[in-house]
Short mmCIF file of C-alpha atoms and ligand atoms in Angstrom, two decimals:
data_model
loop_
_atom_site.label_atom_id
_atom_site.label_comp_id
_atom_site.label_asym_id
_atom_site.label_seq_id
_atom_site.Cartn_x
_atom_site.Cartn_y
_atom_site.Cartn_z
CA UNK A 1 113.19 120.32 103.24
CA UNK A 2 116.51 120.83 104.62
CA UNK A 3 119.34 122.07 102.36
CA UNK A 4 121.49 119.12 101.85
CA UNK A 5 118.28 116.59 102.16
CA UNK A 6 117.26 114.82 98.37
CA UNK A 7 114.09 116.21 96.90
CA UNK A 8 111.15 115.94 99.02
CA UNK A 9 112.44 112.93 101.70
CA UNK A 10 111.93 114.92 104.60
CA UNK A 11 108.29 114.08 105.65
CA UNK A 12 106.63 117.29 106.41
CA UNK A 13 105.45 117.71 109.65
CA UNK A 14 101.39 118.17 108.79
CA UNK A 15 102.12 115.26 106.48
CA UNK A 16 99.27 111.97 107.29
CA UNK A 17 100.48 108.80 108.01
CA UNK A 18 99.05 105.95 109.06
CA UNK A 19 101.88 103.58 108.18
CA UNK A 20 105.52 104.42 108.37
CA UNK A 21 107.90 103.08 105.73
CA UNK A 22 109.17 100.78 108.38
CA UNK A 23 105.58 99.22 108.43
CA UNK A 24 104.24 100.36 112.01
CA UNK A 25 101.07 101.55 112.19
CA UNK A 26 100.99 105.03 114.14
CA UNK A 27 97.81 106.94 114.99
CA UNK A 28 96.86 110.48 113.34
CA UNK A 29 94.25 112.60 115.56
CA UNK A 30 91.88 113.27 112.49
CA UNK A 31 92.05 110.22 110.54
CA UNK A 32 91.95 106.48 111.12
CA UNK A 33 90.84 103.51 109.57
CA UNK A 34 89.91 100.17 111.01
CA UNK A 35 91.06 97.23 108.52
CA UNK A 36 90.80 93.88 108.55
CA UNK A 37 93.37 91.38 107.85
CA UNK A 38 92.04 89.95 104.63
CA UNK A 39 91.48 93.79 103.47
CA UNK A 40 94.96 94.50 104.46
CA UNK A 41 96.07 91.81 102.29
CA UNK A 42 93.32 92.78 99.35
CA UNK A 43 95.18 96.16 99.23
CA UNK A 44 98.47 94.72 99.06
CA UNK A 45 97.50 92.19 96.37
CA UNK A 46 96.08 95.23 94.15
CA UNK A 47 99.60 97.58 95.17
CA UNK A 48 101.60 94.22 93.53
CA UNK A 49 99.58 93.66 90.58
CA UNK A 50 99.41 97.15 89.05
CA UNK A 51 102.89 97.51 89.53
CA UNK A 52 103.66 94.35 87.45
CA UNK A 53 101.09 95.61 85.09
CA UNK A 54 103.37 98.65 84.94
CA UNK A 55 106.56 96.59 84.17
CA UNK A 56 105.03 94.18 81.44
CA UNK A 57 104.08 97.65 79.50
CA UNK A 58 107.59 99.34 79.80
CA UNK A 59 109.23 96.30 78.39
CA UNK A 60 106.22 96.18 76.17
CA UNK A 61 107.40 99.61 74.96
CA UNK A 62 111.15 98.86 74.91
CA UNK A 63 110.54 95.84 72.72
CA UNK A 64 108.37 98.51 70.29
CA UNK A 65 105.00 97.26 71.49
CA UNK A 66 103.60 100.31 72.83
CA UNK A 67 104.64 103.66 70.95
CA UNK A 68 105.13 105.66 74.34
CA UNK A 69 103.70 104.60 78.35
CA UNK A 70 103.49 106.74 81.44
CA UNK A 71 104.99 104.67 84.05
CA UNK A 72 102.97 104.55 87.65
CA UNK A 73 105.98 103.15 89.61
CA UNK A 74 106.50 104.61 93.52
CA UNK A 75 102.76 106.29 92.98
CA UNK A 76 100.66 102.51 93.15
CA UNK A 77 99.74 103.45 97.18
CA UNK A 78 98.10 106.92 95.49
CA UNK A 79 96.28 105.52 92.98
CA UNK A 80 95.07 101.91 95.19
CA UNK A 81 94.40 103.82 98.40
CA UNK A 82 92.40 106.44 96.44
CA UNK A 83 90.66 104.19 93.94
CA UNK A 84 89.32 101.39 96.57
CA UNK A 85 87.80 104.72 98.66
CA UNK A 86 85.45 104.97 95.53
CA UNK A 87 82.26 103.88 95.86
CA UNK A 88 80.48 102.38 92.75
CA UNK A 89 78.51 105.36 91.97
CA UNK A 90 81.34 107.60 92.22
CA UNK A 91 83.11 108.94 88.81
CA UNK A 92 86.56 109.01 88.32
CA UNK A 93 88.59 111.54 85.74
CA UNK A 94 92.17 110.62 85.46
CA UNK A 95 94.99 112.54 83.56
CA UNK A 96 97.43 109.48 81.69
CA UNK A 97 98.98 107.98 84.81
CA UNK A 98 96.25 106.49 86.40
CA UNK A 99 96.24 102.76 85.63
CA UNK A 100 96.03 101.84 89.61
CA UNK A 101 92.84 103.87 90.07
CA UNK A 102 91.51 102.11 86.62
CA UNK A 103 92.21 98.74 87.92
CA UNK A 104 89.84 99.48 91.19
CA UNK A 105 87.65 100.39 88.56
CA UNK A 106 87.78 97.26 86.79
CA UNK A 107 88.96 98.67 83.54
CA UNK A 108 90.88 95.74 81.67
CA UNK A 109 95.05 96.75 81.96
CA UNK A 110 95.05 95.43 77.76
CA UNK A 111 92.58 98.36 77.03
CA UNK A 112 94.96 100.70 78.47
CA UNK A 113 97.50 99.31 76.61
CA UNK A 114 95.81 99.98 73.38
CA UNK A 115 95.47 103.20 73.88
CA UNK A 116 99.33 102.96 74.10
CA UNK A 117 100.40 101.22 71.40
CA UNK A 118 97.31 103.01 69.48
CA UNK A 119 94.87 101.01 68.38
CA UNK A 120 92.53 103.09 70.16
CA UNK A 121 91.61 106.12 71.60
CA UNK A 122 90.63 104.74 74.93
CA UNK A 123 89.27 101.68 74.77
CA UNK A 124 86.59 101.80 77.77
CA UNK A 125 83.54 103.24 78.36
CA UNK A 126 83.28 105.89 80.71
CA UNK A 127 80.25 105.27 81.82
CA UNK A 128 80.83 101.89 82.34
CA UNK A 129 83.13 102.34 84.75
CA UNK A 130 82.62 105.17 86.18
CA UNK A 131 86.04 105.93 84.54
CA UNK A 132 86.48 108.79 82.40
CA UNK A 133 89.08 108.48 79.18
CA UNK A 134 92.62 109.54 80.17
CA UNK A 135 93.38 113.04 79.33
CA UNK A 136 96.75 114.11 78.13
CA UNK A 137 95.87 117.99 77.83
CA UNK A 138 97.64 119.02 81.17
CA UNK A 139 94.58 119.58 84.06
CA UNK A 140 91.79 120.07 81.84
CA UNK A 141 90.20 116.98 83.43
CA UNK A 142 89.66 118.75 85.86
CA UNK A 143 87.07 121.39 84.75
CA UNK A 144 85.34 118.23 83.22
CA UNK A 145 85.16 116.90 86.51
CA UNK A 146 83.61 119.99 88.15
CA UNK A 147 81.07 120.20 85.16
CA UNK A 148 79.89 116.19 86.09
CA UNK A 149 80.14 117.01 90.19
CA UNK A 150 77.95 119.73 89.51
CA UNK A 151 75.31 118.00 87.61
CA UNK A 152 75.00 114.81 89.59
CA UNK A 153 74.73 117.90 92.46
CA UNK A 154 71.65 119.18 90.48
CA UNK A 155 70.57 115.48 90.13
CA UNK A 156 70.36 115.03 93.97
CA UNK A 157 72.47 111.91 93.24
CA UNK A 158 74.23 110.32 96.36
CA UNK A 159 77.74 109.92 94.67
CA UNK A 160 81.05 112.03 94.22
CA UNK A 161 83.47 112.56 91.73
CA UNK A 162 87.48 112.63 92.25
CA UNK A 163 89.71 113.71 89.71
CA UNK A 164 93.46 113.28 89.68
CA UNK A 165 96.35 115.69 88.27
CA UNK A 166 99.55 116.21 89.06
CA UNK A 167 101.97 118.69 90.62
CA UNK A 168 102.75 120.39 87.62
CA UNK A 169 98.98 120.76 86.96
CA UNK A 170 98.25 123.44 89.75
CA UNK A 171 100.00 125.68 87.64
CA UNK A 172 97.04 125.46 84.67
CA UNK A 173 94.61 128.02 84.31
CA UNK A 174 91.97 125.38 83.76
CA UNK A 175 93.21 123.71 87.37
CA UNK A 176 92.88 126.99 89.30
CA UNK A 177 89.36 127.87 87.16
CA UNK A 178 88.23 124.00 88.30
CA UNK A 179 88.69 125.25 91.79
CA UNK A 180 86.83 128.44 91.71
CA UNK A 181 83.89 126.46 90.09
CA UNK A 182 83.92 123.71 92.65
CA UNK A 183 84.15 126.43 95.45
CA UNK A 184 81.43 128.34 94.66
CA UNK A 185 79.00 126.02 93.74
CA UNK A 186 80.06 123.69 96.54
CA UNK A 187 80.54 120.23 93.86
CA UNK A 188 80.68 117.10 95.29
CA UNK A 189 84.32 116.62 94.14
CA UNK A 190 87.78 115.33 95.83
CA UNK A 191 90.31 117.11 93.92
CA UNK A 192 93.51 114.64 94.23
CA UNK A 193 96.90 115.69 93.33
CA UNK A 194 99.73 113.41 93.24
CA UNK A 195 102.61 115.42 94.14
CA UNK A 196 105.42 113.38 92.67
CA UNK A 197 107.40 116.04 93.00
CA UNK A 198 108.49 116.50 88.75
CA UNK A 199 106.95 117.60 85.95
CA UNK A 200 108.82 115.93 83.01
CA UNK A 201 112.07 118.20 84.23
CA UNK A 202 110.60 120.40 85.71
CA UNK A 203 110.90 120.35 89.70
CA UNK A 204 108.23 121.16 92.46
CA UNK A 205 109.76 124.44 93.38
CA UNK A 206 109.29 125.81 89.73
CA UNK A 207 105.49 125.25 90.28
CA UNK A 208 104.87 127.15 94.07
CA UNK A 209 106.58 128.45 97.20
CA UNK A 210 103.87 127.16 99.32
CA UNK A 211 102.98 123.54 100.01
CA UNK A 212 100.68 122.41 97.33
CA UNK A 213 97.72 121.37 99.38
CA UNK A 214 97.32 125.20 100.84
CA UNK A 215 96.04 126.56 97.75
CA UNK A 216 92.63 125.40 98.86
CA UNK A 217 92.57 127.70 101.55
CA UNK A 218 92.58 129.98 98.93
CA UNK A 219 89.68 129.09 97.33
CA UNK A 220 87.47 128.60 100.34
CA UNK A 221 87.74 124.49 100.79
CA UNK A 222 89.63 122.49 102.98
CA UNK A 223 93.61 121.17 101.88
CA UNK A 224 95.09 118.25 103.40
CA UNK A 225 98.44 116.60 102.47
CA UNK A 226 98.35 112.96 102.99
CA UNK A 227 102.15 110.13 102.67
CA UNK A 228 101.17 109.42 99.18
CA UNK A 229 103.33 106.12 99.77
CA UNK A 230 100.94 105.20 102.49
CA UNK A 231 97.85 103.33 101.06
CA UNK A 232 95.96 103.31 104.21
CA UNK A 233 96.43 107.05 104.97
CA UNK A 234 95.15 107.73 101.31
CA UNK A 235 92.63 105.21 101.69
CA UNK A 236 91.30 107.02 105.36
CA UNK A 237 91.71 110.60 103.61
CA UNK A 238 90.02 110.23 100.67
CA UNK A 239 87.18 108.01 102.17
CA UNK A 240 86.58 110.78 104.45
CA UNK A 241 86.75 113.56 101.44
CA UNK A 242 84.59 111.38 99.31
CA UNK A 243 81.92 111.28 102.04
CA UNK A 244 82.14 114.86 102.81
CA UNK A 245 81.53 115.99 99.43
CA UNK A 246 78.25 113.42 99.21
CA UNK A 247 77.21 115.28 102.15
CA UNK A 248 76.63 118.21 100.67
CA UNK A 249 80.25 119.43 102.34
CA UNK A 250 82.03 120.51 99.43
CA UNK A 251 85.19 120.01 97.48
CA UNK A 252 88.57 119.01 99.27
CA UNK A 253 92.12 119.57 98.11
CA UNK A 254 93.93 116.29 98.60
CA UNK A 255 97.92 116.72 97.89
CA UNK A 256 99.59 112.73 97.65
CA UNK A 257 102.66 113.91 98.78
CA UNK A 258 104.66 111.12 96.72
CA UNK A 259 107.40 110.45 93.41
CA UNK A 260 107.84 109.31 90.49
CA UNK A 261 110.20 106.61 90.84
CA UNK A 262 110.92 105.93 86.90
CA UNK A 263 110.90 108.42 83.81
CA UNK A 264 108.39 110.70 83.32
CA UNK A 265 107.23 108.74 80.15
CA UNK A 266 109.73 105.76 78.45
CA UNK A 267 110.50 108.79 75.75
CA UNK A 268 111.91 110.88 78.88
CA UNK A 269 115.68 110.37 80.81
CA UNK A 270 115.59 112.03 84.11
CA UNK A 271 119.18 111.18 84.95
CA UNK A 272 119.50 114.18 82.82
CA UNK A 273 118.00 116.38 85.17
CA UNK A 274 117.71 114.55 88.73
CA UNK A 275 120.53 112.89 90.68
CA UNK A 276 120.43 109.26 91.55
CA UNK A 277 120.47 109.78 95.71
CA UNK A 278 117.07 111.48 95.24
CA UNK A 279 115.78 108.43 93.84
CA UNK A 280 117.83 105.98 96.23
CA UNK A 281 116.19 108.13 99.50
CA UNK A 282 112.40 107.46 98.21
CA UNK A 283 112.88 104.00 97.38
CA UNK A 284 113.27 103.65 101.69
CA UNK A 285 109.80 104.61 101.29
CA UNK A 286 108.48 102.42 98.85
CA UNK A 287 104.42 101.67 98.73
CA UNK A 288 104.54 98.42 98.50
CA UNK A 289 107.56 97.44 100.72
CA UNK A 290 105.79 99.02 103.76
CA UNK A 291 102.53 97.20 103.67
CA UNK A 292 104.39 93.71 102.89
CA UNK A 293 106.44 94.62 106.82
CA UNK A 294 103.16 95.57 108.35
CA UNK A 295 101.71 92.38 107.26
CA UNK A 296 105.04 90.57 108.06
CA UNK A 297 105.21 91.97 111.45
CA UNK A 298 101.54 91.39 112.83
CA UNK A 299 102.04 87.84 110.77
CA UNK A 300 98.57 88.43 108.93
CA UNK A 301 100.67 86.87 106.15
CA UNK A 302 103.22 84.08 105.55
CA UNK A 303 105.58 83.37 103.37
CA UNK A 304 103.22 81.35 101.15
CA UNK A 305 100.76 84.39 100.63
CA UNK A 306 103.65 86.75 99.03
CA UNK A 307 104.73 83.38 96.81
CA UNK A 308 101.21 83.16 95.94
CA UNK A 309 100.93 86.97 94.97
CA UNK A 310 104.09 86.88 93.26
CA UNK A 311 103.20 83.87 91.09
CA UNK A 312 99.57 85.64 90.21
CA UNK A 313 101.83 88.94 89.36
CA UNK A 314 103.71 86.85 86.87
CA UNK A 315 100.97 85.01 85.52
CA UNK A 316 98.67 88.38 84.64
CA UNK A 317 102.15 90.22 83.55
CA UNK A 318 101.96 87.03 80.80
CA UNK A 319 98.45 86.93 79.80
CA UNK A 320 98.73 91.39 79.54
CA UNK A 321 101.66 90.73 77.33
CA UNK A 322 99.80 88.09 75.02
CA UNK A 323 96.81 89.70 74.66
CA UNK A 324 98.09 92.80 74.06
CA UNK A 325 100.44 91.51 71.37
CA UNK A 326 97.39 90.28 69.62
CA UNK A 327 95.48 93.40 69.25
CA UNK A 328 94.02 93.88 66.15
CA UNK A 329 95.09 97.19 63.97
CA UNK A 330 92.07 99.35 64.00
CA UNK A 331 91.00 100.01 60.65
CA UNK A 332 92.58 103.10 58.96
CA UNK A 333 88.38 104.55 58.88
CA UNK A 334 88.11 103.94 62.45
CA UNK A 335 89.82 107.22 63.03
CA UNK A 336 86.37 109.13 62.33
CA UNK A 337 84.14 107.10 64.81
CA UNK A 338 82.88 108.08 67.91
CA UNK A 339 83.95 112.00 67.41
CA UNK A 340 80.17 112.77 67.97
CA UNK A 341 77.84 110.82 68.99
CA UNK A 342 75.45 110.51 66.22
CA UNK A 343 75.99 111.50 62.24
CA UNK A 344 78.23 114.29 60.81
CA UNK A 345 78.02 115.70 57.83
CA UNK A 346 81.27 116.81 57.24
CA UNK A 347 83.03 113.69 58.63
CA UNK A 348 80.98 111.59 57.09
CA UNK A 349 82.61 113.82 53.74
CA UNK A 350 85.86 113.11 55.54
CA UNK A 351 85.86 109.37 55.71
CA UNK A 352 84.60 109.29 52.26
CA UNK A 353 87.73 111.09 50.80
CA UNK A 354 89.96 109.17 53.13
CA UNK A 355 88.77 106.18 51.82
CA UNK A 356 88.55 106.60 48.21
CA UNK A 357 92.68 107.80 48.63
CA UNK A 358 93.44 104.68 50.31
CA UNK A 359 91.64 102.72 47.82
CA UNK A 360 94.45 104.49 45.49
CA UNK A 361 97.35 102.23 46.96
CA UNK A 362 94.82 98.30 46.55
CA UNK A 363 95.82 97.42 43.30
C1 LIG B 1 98.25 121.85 78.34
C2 LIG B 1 99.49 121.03 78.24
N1 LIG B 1 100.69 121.63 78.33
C3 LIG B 1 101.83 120.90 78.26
C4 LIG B 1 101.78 119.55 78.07
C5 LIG B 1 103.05 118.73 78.00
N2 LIG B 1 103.19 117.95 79.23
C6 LIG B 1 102.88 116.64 79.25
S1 LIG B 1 103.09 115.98 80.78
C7 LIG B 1 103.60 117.43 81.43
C8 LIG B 1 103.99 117.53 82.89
C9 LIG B 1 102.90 117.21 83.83
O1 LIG B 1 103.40 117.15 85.14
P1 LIG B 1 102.47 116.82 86.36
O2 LIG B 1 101.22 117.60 86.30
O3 LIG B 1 103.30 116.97 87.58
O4 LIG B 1 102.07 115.28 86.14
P2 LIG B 1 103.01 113.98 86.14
O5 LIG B 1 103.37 113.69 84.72
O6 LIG B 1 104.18 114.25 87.00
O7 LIG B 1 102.15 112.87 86.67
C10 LIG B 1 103.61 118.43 80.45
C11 LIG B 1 104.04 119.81 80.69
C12 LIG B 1 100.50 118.97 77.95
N3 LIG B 1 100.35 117.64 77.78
N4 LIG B 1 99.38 119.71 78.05
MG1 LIG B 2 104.31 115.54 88.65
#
């Protein structure tokens, strides 16, 4: 980065790109991915969608719908590129930003919502999936993640896991731990960071002096930083880490070299910390901007495809908004299932109590 440059803008040379923010395709000597047309435009469809999905829940949350939501916006080529390189048999742990990677994993946007606006504490099933519950304890996930890598290892299974965290993560103990564990034992796990360069206020620099994806070297597995605004680069990397690690290959350090375009969460106000040009030099490289040139340009796509998109963007921004509006309130009780998986003893004293004091105020 040079010294007058905005956060982050200048593209690192070892940086992977397939697709420049102009939308031209360019070649990289490790990776490359063949697409078709119709997949080009599948991506691009998924890159619109969970970024309306993203919209409809921060005006959910301005309106007092939701009671706090992590926005994805500027990180959808991340999360789509990285989710579609799943396979089904892979697992996925996300921290609380993930809702591209949960749509590739078919997990209804509404249920995310919920969690949200907190009438419930997830919403999915994991296993379902192949989605774990979003995890707000900063990198954590992550030695979760190593713990199910290593015992679909032991179970010879032909699947890997990936789990996502972000920059401010690598400074955890439980992050750095995760690695040691998925070094040594050799799990079959892609660890993916999105770099979007802020922790709530707190900027890259505060978190290391070296680029994020050489801390692998570190730990004995391989690093790569990938345009994290480039869904076909982070498709072809993580594809390629995924299969590696079902091989038998090992973990891999993938850094999404990307931003956070809005505020950390809608409680957060970054112009309080970050200036405005920072933000006005990444939108140049927006995710979704890119693909629609590259499809533009090669004319895989006409006019009538975007209007199409656009008009099935607005229509699943509606039908998120009314069915999350008619969520039913949990009851209070609710609060004590699914801690454990079977009986409790003391819980089951717990509800009791809890429910003989609310039957206090039903008179
Ligand atoms: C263990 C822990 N410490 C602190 C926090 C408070 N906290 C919530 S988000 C966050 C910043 C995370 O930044 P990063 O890892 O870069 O992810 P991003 O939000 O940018 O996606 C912090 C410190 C927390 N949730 N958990
Ligand atoms: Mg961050």
């Amino acid at each position: 980065m040079t010294a007058d440059a905005p956060r982050g803008v200048d593209a690192p040379p070892e940086l992977v790109q397939l697709l420049t923010p102009e939308g031209e395709r360019v070649e990289h000597p490790d990776y490359d991915i063949e697409l078709t047309a119709e997949e080009v435009r599948s991506l691009y469809r998924d890159l619109v969608l969970v970024r309306r999905v993203d919209l409809e829940a921060v005006a959910l949350q301005r309106q007092g719908e939701l009671g706090i939501w992590a926005s994805l916006l500027g990180q959808e080529a991340a999360q789509i590129g990285s989710g579609r390189a799943l396979t089904d048999a892979d697992m996925a742990f996300p921290t609380y930003r993930e809702h591209g990677v949960a749509w590739c994993r078919d997990v209804d946007p509404v249920k995310l919502l919920g969690l949200f606006r907190g009438v419930n504490h997830g919403g999915w099933d994991p296993a379902e999936h192949n989605f774990h519950l979003y995890t707000i304890v900063i990198g954590s996930q992550t030695l979760h993640a190593v713990g199910y890598a290593m015992g679909i290892q032991r179970d010879g299974a032909e699947a890997a896991t990936i789990v996502y965290f972000g920059d401010g993560a690598t400074s955890q103990g439980d992050v750095n731990e995760s690695f040691i564990w998925a070094s040594v034992f050799n799990a079959p796990i892609v660890f993916f960071c999105q770099n979007n360069q802020w922790a709530i206020s707190e900027p890259l620099e505060k978190q290391s002096k070296i680029p994020l994806y050489k801390r692998a070297s570190g730990f004995g597995f391989p690093g790569v930083r990938v345009d994290g605004n480039d869904v076909f680069a982070c498709l072809a990397v993580t594809r390629r880490a995924l299969q590696n690690a079902r091989e038998g290959q090992g973990p891999t350090l993938i850094e999404a070299f990307t931003y956070r375009m809005g505020a950390h969460t809608t409680s957060d106000d970054p112009t309080r910390y970050r200036l405005a040009d920072e933000l006005e030099a990444w939108k140049l490289k927006d995710p979704i901007e890119r693909v629609k040139a590259y499809l533009f340009k090669n004319e895989l796509a006409d006019q009538e495809f975007f209007e199409k998109i656009d008009a099935e963007a607005d229509a699943l921004g509606k039908d998120v908004r009314s069915r999350c509006l008619a969520l039913p309130d949990p009851r209070p009780e609710a609060i004590f299932q699914h801690v454990y998986s079977g009986a409790h003893a003391l819980l089951d004293e717990e509800r009791e109590q809890y429910l003989t004091y609310l039957a206090g105020f039903e008179r």
